[in-house]
PDB file of C-alpha atoms in Angstrom:
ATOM      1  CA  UNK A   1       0.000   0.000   0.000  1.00  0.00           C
ATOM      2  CA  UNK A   2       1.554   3.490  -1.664  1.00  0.00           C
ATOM      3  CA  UNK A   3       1.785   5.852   2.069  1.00  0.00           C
ATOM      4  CA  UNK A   4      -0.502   8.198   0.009  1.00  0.00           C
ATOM      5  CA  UNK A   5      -2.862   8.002  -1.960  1.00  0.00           C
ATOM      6  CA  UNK A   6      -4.458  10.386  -4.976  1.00  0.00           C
ATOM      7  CA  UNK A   7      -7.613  10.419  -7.247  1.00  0.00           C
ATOM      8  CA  UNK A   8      -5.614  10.633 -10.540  1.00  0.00           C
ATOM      9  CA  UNK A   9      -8.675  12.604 -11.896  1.00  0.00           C
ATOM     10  CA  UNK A  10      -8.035  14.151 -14.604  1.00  0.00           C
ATOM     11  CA  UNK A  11     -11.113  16.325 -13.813  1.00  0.00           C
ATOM     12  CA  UNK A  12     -12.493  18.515 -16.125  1.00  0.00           C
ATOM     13  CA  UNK A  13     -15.145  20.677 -15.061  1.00  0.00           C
ATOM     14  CA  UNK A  14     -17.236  23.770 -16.288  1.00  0.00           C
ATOM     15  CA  UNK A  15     -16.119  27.758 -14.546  1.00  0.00           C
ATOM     16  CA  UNK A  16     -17.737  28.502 -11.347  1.00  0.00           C
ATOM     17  CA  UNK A  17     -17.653  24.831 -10.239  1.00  0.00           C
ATOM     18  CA  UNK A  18     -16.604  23.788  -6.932  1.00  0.00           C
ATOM     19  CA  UNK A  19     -14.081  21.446  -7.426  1.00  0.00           C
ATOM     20  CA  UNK A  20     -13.150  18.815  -4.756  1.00  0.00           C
ATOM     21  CA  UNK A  21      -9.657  17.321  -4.296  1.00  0.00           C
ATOM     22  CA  UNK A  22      -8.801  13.964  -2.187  1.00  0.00           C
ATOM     23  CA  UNK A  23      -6.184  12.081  -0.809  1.00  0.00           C
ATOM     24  CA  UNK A  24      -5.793   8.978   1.821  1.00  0.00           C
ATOM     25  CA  UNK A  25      -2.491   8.167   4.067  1.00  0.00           C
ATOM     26  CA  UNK A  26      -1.654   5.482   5.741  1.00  0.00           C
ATOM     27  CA  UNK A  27       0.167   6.343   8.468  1.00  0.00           C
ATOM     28  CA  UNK A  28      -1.580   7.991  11.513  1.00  0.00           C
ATOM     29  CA  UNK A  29       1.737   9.592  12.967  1.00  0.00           C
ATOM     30  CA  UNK A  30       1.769  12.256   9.674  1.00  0.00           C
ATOM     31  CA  UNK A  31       1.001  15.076  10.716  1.00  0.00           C
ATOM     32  CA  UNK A  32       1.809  18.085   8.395  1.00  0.00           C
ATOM     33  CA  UNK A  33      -0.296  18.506   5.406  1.00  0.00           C
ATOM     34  CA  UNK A  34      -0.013  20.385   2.417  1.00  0.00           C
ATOM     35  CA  UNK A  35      -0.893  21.224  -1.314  1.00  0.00           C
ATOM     36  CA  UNK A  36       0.896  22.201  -4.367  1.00  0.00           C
ATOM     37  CA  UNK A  37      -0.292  23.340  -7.779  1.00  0.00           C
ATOM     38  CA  UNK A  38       1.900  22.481 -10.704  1.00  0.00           C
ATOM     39  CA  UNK A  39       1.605  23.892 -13.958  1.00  0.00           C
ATOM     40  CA  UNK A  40       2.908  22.764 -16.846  1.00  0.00           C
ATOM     41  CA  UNK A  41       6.551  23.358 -17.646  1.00  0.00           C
ATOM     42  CA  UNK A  42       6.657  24.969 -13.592  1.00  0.00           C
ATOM     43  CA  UNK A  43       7.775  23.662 -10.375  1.00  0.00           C
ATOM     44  CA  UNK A  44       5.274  22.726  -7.423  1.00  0.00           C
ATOM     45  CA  UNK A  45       3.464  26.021  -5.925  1.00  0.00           C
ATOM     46  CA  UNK A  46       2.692  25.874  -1.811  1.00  0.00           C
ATOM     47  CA  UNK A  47      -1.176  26.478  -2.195  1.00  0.00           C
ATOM     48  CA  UNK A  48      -1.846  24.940   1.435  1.00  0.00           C
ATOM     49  CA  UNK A  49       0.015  24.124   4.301  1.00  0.00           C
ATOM     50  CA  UNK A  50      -1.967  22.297   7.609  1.00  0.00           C
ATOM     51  CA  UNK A  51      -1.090  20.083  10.454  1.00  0.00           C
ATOM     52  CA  UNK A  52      -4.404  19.855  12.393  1.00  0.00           C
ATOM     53  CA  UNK A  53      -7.638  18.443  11.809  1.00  0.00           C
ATOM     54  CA  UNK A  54     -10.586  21.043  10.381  1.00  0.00           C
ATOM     55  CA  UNK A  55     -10.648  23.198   7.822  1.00  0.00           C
ATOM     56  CA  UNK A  56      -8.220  26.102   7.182  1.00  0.00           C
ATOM     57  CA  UNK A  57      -9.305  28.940   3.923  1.00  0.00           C
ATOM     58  CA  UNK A  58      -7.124  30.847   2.250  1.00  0.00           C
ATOM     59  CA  UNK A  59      -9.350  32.751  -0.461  1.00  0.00           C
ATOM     60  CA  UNK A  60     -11.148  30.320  -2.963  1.00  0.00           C
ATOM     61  CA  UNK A  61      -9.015  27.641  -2.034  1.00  0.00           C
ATOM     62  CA  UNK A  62     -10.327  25.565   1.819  1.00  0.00           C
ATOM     63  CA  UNK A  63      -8.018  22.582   3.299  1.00  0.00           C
ATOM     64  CA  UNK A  64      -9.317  19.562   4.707  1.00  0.00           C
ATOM     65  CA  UNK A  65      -7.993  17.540   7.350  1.00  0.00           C
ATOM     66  CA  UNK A  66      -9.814  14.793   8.795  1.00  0.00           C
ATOM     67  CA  UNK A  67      -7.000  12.741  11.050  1.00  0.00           C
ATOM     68  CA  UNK A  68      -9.605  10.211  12.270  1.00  0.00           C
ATOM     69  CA  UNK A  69      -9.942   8.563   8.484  1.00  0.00           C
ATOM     70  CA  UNK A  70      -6.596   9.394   7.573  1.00  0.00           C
ATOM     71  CA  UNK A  71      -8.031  11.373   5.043  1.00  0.00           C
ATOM     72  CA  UNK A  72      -7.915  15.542   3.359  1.00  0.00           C
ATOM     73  CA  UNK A  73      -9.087  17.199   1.031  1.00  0.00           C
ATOM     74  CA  UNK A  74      -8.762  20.622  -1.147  1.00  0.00           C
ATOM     75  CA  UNK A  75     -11.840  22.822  -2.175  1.00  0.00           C
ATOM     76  CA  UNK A  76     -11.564  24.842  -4.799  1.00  0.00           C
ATOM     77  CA  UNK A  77     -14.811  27.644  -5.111  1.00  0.00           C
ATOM     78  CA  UNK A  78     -15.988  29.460  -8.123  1.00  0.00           C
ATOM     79  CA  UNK A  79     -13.436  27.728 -10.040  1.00  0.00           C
ATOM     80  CA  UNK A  80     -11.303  29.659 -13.020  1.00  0.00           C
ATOM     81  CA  UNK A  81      -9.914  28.287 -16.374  1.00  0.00           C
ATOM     82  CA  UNK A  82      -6.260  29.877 -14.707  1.00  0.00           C
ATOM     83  CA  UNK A  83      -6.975  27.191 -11.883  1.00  0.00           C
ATOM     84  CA  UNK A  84      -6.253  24.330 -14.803  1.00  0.00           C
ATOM     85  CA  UNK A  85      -3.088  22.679 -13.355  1.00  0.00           C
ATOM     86  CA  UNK A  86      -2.132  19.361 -11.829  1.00  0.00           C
ATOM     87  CA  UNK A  87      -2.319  19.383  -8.095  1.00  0.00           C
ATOM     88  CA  UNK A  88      -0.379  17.278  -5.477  1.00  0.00           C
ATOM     89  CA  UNK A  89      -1.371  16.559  -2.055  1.00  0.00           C
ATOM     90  CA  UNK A  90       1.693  15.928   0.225  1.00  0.00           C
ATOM     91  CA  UNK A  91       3.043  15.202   3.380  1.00  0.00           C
ATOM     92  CA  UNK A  92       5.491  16.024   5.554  1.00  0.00           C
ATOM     93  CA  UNK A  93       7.659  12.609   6.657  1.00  0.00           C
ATOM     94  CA  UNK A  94       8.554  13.537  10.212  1.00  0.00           C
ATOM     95  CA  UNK A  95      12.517  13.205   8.493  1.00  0.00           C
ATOM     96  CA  UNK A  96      11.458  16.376   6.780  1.00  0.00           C
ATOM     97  CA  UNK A  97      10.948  14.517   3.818  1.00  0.00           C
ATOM     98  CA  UNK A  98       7.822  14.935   1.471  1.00  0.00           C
ATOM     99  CA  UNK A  99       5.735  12.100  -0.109  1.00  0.00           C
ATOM    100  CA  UNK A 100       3.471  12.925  -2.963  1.00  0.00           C
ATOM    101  CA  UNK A 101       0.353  11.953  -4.284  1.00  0.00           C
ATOM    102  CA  UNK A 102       0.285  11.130  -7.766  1.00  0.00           C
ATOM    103  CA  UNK A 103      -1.410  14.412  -8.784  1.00  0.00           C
ATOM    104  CA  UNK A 104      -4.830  15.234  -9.929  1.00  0.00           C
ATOM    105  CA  UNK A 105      -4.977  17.036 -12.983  1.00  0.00           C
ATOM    106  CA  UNK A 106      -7.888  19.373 -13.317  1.00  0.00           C
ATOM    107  CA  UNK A 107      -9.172  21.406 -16.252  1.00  0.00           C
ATOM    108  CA  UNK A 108     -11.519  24.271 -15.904  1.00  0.00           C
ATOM    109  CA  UNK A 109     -13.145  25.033 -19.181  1.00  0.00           C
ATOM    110  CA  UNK A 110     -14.885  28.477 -20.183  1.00  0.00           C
TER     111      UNK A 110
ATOM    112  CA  UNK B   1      12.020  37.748  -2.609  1.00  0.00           C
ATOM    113  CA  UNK B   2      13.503  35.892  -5.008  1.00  0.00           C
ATOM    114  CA  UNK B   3      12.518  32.022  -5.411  1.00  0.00           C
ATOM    115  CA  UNK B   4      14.311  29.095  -5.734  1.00  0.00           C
ATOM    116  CA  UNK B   5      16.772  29.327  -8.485  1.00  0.00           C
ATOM    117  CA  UNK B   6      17.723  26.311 -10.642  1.00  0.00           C
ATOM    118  CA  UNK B   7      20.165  25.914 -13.508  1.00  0.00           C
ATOM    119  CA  UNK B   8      20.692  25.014 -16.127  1.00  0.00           C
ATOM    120  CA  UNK B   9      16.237  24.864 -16.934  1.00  0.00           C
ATOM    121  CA  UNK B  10      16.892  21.985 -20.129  1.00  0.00           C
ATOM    122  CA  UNK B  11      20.343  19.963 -20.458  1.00  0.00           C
ATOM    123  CA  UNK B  12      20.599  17.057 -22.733  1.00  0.00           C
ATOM    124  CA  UNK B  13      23.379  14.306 -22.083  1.00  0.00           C
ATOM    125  CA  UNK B  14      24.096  10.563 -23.450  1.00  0.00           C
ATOM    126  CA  UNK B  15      24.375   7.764 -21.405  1.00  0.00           C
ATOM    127  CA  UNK B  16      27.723   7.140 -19.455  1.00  0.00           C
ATOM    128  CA  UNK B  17      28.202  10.484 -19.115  1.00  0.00           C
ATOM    129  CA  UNK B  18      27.473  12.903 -16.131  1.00  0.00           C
ATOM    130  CA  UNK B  19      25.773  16.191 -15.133  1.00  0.00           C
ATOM    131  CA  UNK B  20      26.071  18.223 -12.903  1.00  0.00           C
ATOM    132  CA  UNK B  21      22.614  20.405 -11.297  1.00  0.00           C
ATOM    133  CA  UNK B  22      22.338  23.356  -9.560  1.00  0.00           C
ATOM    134  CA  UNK B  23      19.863  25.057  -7.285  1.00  0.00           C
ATOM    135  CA  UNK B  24      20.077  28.051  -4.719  1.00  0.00           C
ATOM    136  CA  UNK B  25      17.538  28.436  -2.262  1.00  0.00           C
ATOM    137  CA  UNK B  26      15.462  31.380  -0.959  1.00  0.00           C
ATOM    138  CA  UNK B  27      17.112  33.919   0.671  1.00  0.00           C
ATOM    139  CA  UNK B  28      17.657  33.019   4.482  1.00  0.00           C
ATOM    140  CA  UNK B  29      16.756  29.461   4.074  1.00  0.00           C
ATOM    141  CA  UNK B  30      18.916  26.706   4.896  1.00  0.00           C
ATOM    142  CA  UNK B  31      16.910  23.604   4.375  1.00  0.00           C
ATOM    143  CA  UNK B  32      17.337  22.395   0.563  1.00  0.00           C
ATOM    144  CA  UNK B  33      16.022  19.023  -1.127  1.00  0.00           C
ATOM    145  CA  UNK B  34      15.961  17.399  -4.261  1.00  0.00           C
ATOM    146  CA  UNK B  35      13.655  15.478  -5.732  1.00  0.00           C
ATOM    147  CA  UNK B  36      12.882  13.883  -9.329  1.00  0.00           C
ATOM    148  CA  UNK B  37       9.652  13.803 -10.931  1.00  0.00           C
ATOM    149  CA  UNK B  38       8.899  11.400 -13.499  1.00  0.00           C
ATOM    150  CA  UNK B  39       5.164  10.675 -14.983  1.00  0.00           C
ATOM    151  CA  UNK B  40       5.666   6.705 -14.432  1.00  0.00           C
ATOM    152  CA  UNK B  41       6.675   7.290 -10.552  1.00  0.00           C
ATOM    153  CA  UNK B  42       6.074  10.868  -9.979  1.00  0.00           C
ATOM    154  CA  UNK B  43       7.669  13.109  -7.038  1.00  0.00           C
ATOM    155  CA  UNK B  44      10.417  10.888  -5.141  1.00  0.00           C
ATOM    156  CA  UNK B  45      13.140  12.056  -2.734  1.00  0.00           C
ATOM    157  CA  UNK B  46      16.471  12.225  -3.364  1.00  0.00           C
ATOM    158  CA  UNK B  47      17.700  13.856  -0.613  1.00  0.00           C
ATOM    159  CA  UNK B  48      18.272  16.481   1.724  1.00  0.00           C
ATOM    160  CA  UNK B  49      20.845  19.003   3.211  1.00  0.00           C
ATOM    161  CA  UNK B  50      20.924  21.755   6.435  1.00  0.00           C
ATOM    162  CA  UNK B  51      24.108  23.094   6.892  1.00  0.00           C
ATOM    163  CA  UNK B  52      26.319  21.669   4.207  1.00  0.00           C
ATOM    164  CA  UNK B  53      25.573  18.058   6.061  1.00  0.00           C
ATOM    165  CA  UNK B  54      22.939  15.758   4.632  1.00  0.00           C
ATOM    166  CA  UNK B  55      20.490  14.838   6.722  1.00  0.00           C
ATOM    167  CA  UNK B  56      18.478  12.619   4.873  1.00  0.00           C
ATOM    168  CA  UNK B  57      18.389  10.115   1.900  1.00  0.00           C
ATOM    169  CA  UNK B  58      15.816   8.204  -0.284  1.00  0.00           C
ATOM    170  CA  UNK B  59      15.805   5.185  -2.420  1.00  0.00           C
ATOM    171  CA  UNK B  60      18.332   5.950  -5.263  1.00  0.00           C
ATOM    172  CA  UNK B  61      21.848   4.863  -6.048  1.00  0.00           C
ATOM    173  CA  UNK B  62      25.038   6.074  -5.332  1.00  0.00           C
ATOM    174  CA  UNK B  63      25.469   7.736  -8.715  1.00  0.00           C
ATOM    175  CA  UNK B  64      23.327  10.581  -7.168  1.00  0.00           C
ATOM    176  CA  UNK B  65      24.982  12.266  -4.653  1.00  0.00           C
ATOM    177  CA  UNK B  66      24.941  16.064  -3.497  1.00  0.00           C
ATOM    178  CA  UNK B  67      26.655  18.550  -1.543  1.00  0.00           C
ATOM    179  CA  UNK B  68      25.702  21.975  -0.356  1.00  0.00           C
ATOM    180  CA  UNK B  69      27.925  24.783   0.224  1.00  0.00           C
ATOM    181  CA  UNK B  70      28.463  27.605   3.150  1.00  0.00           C
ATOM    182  CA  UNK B  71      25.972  29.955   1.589  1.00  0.00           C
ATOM    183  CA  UNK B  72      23.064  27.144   1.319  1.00  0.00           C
ATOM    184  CA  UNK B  73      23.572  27.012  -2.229  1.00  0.00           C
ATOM    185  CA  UNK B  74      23.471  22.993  -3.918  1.00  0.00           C
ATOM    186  CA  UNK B  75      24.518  21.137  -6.565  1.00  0.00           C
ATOM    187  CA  UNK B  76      23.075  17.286  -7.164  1.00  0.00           C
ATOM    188  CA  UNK B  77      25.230  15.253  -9.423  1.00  0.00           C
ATOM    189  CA  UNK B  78      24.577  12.030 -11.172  1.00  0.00           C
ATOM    190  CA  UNK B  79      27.446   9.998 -12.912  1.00  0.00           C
ATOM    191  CA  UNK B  80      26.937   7.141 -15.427  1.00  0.00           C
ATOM    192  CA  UNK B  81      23.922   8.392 -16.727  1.00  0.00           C
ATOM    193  CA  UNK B  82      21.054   6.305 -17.855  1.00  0.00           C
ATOM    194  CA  UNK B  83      18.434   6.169 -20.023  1.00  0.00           C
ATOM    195  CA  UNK B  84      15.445   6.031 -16.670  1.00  0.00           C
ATOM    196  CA  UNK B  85      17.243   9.178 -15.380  1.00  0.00           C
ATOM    197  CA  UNK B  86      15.560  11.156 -17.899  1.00  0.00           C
ATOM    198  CA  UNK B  87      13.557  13.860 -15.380  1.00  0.00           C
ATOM    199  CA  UNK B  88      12.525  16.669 -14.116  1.00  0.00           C
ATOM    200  CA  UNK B  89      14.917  17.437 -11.144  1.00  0.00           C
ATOM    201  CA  UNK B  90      13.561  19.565  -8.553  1.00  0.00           C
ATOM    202  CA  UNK B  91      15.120  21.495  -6.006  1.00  0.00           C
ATOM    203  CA  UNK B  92      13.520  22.927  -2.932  1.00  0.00           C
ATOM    204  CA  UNK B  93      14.058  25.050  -0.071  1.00  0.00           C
ATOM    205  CA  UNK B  94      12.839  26.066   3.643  1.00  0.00           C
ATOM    206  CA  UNK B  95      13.974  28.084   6.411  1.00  0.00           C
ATOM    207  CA  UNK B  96      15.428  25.330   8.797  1.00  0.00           C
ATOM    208  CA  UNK B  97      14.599  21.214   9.718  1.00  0.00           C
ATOM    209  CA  UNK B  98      11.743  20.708  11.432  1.00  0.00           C
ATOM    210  CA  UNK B  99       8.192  20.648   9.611  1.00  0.00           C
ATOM    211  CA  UNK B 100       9.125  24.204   7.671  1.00  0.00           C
ATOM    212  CA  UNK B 101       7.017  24.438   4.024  1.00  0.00           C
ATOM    213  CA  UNK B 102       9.157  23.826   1.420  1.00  0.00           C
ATOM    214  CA  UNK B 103       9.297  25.469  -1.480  1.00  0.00           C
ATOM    215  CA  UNK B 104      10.139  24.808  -5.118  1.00  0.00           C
ATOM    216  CA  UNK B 105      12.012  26.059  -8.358  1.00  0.00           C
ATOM    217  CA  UNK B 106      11.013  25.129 -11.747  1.00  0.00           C
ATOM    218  CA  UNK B 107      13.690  22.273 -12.108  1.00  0.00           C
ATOM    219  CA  UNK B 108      16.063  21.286 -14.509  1.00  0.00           C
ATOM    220  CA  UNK B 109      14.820  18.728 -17.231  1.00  0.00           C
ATOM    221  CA  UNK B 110      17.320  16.435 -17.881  1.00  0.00           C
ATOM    222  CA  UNK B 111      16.821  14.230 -21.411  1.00  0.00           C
ATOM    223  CA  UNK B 112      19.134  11.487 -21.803  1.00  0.00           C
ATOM    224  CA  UNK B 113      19.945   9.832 -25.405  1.00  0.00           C
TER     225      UNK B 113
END
């Protein structure tokens, strides 16, 4: 079992949508949470960055940690054809290593 | 404030040879990994490096190895290049060890023939 765990999407869906982004982990002692967007051709952008359970919002974008299932989310309101990008969950090994998600590629169309 | 700087963006090598990446972090951190991203196996670990001493390693071979200098700047080296180590190679950086955000560059994309 891969220590996390992405929808590979890709996700295409119409502007204004809310768009919802998951990931599992396996390992309850991860605490540190976070979420890049990638574009293409363009290193990983911080979008997110968590370590407890609940919700934190930054803007359109709202993180989603839920500890007891092992399980978070992104939310992404009123979405915007610039929001088309590939997004990685992550976390944060407690070696200060990260471990990736496979990456959800989402496409917001006009 | 700047970003994380990597160079060169593109290099193209054959196999047996070796190369030779660069990266410098953002300005006050001291933290800097590297990682390669593939579309097979995605974003893995290489390693990582706080004060010119690496702290931690992941799952590759000894041809990659690293180093980081005084000023927090770091190269990542891989000899005997081969065809799978076509990649992107990303570098990034955060302030210090400890659960600090890391952030990245836009890589170097290294094509092997």
């Amino acid at each position: 079992q891969k220590e996390v765990e992405q929808d590979p999407g890709p996700l295409s869906v119409p502007e204004g949508a809310i768009v919802s982004l998951n990931c599992t982990y396996s390992n309850s002692a991860f605490q540190y949470f976070m979420w890049y967007r990638q574009y293409s051709r363009k290193g990983p952008e911080l979008l997110m960055y968590t370590y407890s359970s609940g919700n934190k919002e930054d803007g359109r974008f709202t993180a989603q940690v839920d500890k007891s299932s092992k399980y978070i989310s992104l939310f992404i309101r009123d979405s915007q054809p610039s929001d088309s990008a590939t997004y990685l969950c992550a976390i944060l090994h407690n070696t200060d290593k990260l471990i990736f998600g496979t990456g959800t590629r989402l496409q917001v169309f006009p | 404030k700047a970003g994380v700087t990597q160079t060169p963006r593109y290099l193209i090598k054959t196999r047996g040879q070796q190369v030779t990446l660069s990266c410098s972090p953002i300005s006050g951190h001291r933290s800097v990994s590297w990682y390669q991203q593939t579309p097979g196996q995605g974003l893995q670990f290489l390693f990582e490096y706080f004060s010119e001493t690496q702290r931690n390693k992941g799952n590759f071979p000894g041809r990659f190895s690293g180093r980081q200098f005084s000023n927090s700047r770091s190269e990542m080296n891989v000899s005997t290049l081969e065809l799978g180590d076509s990649a992107l190679y990303l570098c990034a950086s955060s302030e210090g060890t400890g659960n600090q955000p890391q952030h990245f560059g836009d890589g170097t994309r290294l094509s092997i023939l």
